[in-house]
CSV table of C-alpha atoms in Angstrom, one decimal:
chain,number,residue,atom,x,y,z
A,139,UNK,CA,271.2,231.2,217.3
A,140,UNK,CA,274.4,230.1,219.2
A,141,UNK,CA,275.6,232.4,222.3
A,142,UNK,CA,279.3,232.0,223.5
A,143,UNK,CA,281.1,234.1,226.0
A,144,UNK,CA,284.8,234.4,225.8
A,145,UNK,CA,285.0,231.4,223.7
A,146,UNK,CA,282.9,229.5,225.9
A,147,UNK,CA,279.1,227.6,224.8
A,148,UNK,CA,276.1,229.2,227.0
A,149,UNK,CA,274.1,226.4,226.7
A,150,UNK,CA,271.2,227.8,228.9
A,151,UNK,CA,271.4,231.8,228.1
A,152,UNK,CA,269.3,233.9,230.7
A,153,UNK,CA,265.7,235.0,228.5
A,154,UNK,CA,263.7,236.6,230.3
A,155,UNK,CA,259.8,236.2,228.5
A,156,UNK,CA,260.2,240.3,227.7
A,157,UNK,CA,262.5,239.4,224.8
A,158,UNK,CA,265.9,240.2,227.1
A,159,UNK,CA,269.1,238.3,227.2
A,160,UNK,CA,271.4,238.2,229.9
A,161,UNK,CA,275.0,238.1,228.7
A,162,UNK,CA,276.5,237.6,232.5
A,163,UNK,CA,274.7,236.2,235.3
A,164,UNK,CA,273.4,238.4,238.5
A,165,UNK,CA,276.7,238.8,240.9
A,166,UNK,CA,276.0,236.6,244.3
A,167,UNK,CA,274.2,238.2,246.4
A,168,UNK,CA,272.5,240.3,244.0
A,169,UNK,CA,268.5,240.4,244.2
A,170,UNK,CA,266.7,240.4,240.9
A,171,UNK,CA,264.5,243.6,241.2
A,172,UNK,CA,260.8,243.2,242.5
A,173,UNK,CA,257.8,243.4,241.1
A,174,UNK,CA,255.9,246.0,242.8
A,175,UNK,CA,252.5,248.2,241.8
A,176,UNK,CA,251.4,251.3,243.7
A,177,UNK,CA,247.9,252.6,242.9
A,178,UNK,CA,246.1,256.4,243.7
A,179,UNK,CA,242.2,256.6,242.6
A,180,UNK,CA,240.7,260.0,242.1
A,181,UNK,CA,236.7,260.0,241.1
A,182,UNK,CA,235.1,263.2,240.2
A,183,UNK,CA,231.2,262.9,240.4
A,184,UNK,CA,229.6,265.6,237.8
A,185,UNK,CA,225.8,266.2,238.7
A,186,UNK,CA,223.2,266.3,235.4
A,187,UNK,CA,221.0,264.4,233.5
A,188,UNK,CA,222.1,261.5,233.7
A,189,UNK,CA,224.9,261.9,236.6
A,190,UNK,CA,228.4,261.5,234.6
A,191,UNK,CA,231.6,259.3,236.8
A,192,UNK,CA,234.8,260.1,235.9
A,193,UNK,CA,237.5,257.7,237.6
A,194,UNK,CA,241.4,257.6,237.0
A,195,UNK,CA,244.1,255.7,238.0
A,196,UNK,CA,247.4,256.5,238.7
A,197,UNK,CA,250.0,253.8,238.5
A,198,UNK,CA,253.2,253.4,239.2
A,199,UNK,CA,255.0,250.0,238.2
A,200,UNK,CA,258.2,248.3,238.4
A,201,UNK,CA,259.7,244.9,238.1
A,202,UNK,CA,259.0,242.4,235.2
A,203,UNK,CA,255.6,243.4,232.4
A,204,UNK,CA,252.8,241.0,233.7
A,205,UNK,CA,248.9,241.1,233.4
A,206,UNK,CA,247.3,242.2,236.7
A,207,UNK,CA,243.2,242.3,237.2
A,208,UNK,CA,242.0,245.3,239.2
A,209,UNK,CA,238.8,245.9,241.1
A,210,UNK,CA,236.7,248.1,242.3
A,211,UNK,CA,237.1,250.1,239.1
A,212,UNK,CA,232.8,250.6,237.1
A,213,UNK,CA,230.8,251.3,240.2
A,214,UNK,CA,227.8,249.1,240.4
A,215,UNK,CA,225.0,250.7,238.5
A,216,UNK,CA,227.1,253.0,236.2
A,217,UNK,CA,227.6,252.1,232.7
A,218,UNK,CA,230.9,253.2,230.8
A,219,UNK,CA,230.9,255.6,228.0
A,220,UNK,CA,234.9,256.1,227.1
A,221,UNK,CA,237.8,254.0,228.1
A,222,UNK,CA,240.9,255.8,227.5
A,223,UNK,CA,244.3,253.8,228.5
A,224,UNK,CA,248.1,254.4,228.6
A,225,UNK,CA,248.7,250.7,228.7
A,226,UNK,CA,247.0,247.7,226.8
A,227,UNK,CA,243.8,247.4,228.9
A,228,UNK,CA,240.2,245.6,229.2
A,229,UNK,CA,237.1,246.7,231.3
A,230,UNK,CA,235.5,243.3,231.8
A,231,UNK,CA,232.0,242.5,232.0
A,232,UNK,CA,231.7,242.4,235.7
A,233,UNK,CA,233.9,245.8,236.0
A,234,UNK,CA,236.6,244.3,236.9
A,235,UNK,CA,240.0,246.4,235.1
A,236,UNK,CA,242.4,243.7,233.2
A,237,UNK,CA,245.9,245.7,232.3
A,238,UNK,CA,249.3,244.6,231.0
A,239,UNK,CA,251.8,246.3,233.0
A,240,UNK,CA,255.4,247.7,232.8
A,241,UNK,CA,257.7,249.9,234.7
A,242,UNK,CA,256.6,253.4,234.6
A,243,UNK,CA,254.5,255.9,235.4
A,244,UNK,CA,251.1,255.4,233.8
A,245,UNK,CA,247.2,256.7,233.9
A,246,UNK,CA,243.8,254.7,232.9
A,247,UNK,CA,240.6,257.2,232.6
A,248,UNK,CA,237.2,256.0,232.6
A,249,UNK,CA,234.4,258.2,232.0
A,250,UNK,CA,230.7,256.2,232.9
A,251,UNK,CA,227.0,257.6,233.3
A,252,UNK,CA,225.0,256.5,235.9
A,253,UNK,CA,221.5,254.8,234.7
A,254,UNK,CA,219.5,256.2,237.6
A,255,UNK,CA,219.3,260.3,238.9
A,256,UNK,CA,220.4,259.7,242.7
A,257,UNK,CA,223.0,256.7,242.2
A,258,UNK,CA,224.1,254.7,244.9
A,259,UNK,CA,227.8,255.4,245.3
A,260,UNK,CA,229.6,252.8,247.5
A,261,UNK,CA,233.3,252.2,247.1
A,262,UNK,CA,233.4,248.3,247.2
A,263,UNK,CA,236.1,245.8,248.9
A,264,UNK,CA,239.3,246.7,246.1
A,265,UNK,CA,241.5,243.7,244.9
A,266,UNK,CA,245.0,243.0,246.6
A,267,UNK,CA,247.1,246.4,246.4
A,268,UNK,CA,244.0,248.0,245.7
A,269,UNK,CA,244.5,251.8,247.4
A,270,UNK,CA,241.9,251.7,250.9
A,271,UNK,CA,241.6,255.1,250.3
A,272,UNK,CA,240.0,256.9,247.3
A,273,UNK,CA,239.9,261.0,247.0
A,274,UNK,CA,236.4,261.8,245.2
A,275,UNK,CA,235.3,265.5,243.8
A,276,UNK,CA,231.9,266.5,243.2
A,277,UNK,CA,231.0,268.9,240.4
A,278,UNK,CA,227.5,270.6,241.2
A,279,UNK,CA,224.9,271.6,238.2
A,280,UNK,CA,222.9,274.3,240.2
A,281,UNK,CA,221.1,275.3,237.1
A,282,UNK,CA,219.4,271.7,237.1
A,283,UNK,CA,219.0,271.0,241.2
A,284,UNK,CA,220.7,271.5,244.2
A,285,UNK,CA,221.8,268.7,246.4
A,286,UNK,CA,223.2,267.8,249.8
A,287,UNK,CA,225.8,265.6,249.9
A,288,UNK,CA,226.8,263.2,252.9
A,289,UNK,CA,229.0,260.2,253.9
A,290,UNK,CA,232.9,260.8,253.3
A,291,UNK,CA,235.3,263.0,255.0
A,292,UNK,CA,236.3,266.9,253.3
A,293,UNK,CA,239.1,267.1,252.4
A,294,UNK,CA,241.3,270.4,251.1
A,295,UNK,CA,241.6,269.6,247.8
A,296,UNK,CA,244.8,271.7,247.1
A,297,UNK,CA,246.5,269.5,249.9
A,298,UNK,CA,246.0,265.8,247.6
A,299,UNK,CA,247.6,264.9,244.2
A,300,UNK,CA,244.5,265.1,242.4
A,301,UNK,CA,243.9,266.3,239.0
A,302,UNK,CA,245.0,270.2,238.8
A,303,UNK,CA,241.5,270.9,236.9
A,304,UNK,CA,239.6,268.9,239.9
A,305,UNK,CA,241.5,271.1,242.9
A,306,UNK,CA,238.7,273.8,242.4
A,307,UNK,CA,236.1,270.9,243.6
A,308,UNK,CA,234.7,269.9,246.7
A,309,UNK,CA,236.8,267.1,247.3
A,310,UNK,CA,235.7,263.6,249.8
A,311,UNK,CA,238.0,261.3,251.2
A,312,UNK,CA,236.4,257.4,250.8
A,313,UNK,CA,237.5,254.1,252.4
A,314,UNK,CA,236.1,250.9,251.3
A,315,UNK,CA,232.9,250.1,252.5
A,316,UNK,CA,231.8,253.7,252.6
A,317,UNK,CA,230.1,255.9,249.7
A,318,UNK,CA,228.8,259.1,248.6
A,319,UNK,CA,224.8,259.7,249.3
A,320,UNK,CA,223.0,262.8,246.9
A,321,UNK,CA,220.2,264.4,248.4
A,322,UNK,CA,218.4,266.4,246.0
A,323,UNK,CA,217.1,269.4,247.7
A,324,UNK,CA,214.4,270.9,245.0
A,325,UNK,CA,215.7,271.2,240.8
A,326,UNK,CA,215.9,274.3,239.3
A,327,UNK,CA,217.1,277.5,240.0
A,328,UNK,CA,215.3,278.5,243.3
A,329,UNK,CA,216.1,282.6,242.7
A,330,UNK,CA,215.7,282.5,238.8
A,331,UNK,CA,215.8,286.8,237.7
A,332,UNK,CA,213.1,288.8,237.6
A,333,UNK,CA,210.8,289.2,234.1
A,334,UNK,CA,211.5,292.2,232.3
């Protein structure tokens, strides 16, 4: 293929590795537009047998398509179940979320069990651009056991960008380092009705 401008050879046209050709170079001064990723993580916990972790992120992208690897994304001792992906995507071994990226708006679900009743839910150290702050929602099963939860600051859930279904939850606000702790209090129904 031969490109020529006005009657002029381009020798060296401007490809870009997404497939796109520039027919007239960036006026002076001009930036080329940046590559930039913003992030929000919501977590809803779902008490049961076994406890059920449902984590999505939110991203919003622009600039070139790239591969990015994201972590904290499978909590340590949760194991996933369903992997469900706007974007071409890979949960790796060590839980670590590889994604190809493009501008948009996009969302990444994962839906894990836990492999023990009373998990230990600590938000690790995220990768670079990695939200510090995660908003978490807890869905009780009173018909199995009551808990008490601790760590994590309430929040009003109707005041975040969460999931419309999740604003009805208790929600938690999480920074790195800290975690969710479930107490359980006694199982089953402690007032179950009267025989008859």
């Amino acid at each position: 293929v031969h490109l020529s401008l006005n009657g002029k050879s381009v020798e060296q046209p401007s490809l870009e590795a997404a497939g796109s050709l520039w027919l007239a170079e960036q006026a002076a001064g001009e930036e080329a537009q940046s590559d930039s990723l913003s992030l929000k993580v919501f977590r809803k916990l779902t008490d049961g047998i076994p406890v059920v972790l449902t984590s999505r992120l939110e991203l919003e992208v622009s600039g070139a398509e790239r591969e990015v690897v994201l972590v904290p994304w499978l909590l340590e001792g949760f194991t996933p179940r369903a992997f469900i992906s706007d974007l071409p995507a890979k949960l790796e071994a060590n839980g670590q979320l590889r994604v190809q990226i493009k501008p948009g708006q996009w969302t990444i679900n994962l839906l894990a069990h836990s492999l023990t009743p009373n998990p230990t839910l600590t938000l690790p150290q995220g990768s670079e651009g990695w939200p510090a702050q995660e908003v978490w929602s807890f869905e009780a099963a009173p018909h199995l056991r009551s808990v008490q939860i601790s760590g994590g600051a309430s929040l009003d859930p109707s005041q975040t960008t969460m999931p419309e279904e999740w604003r009805a939850l208790p929600a938690y606000l999480l920074e790195s380092g800290q975690g969710l702790t479930l107490a359980e209090l006694f199982r089953g129904n402690p007032n179950p009705p009267k025989d008859e």
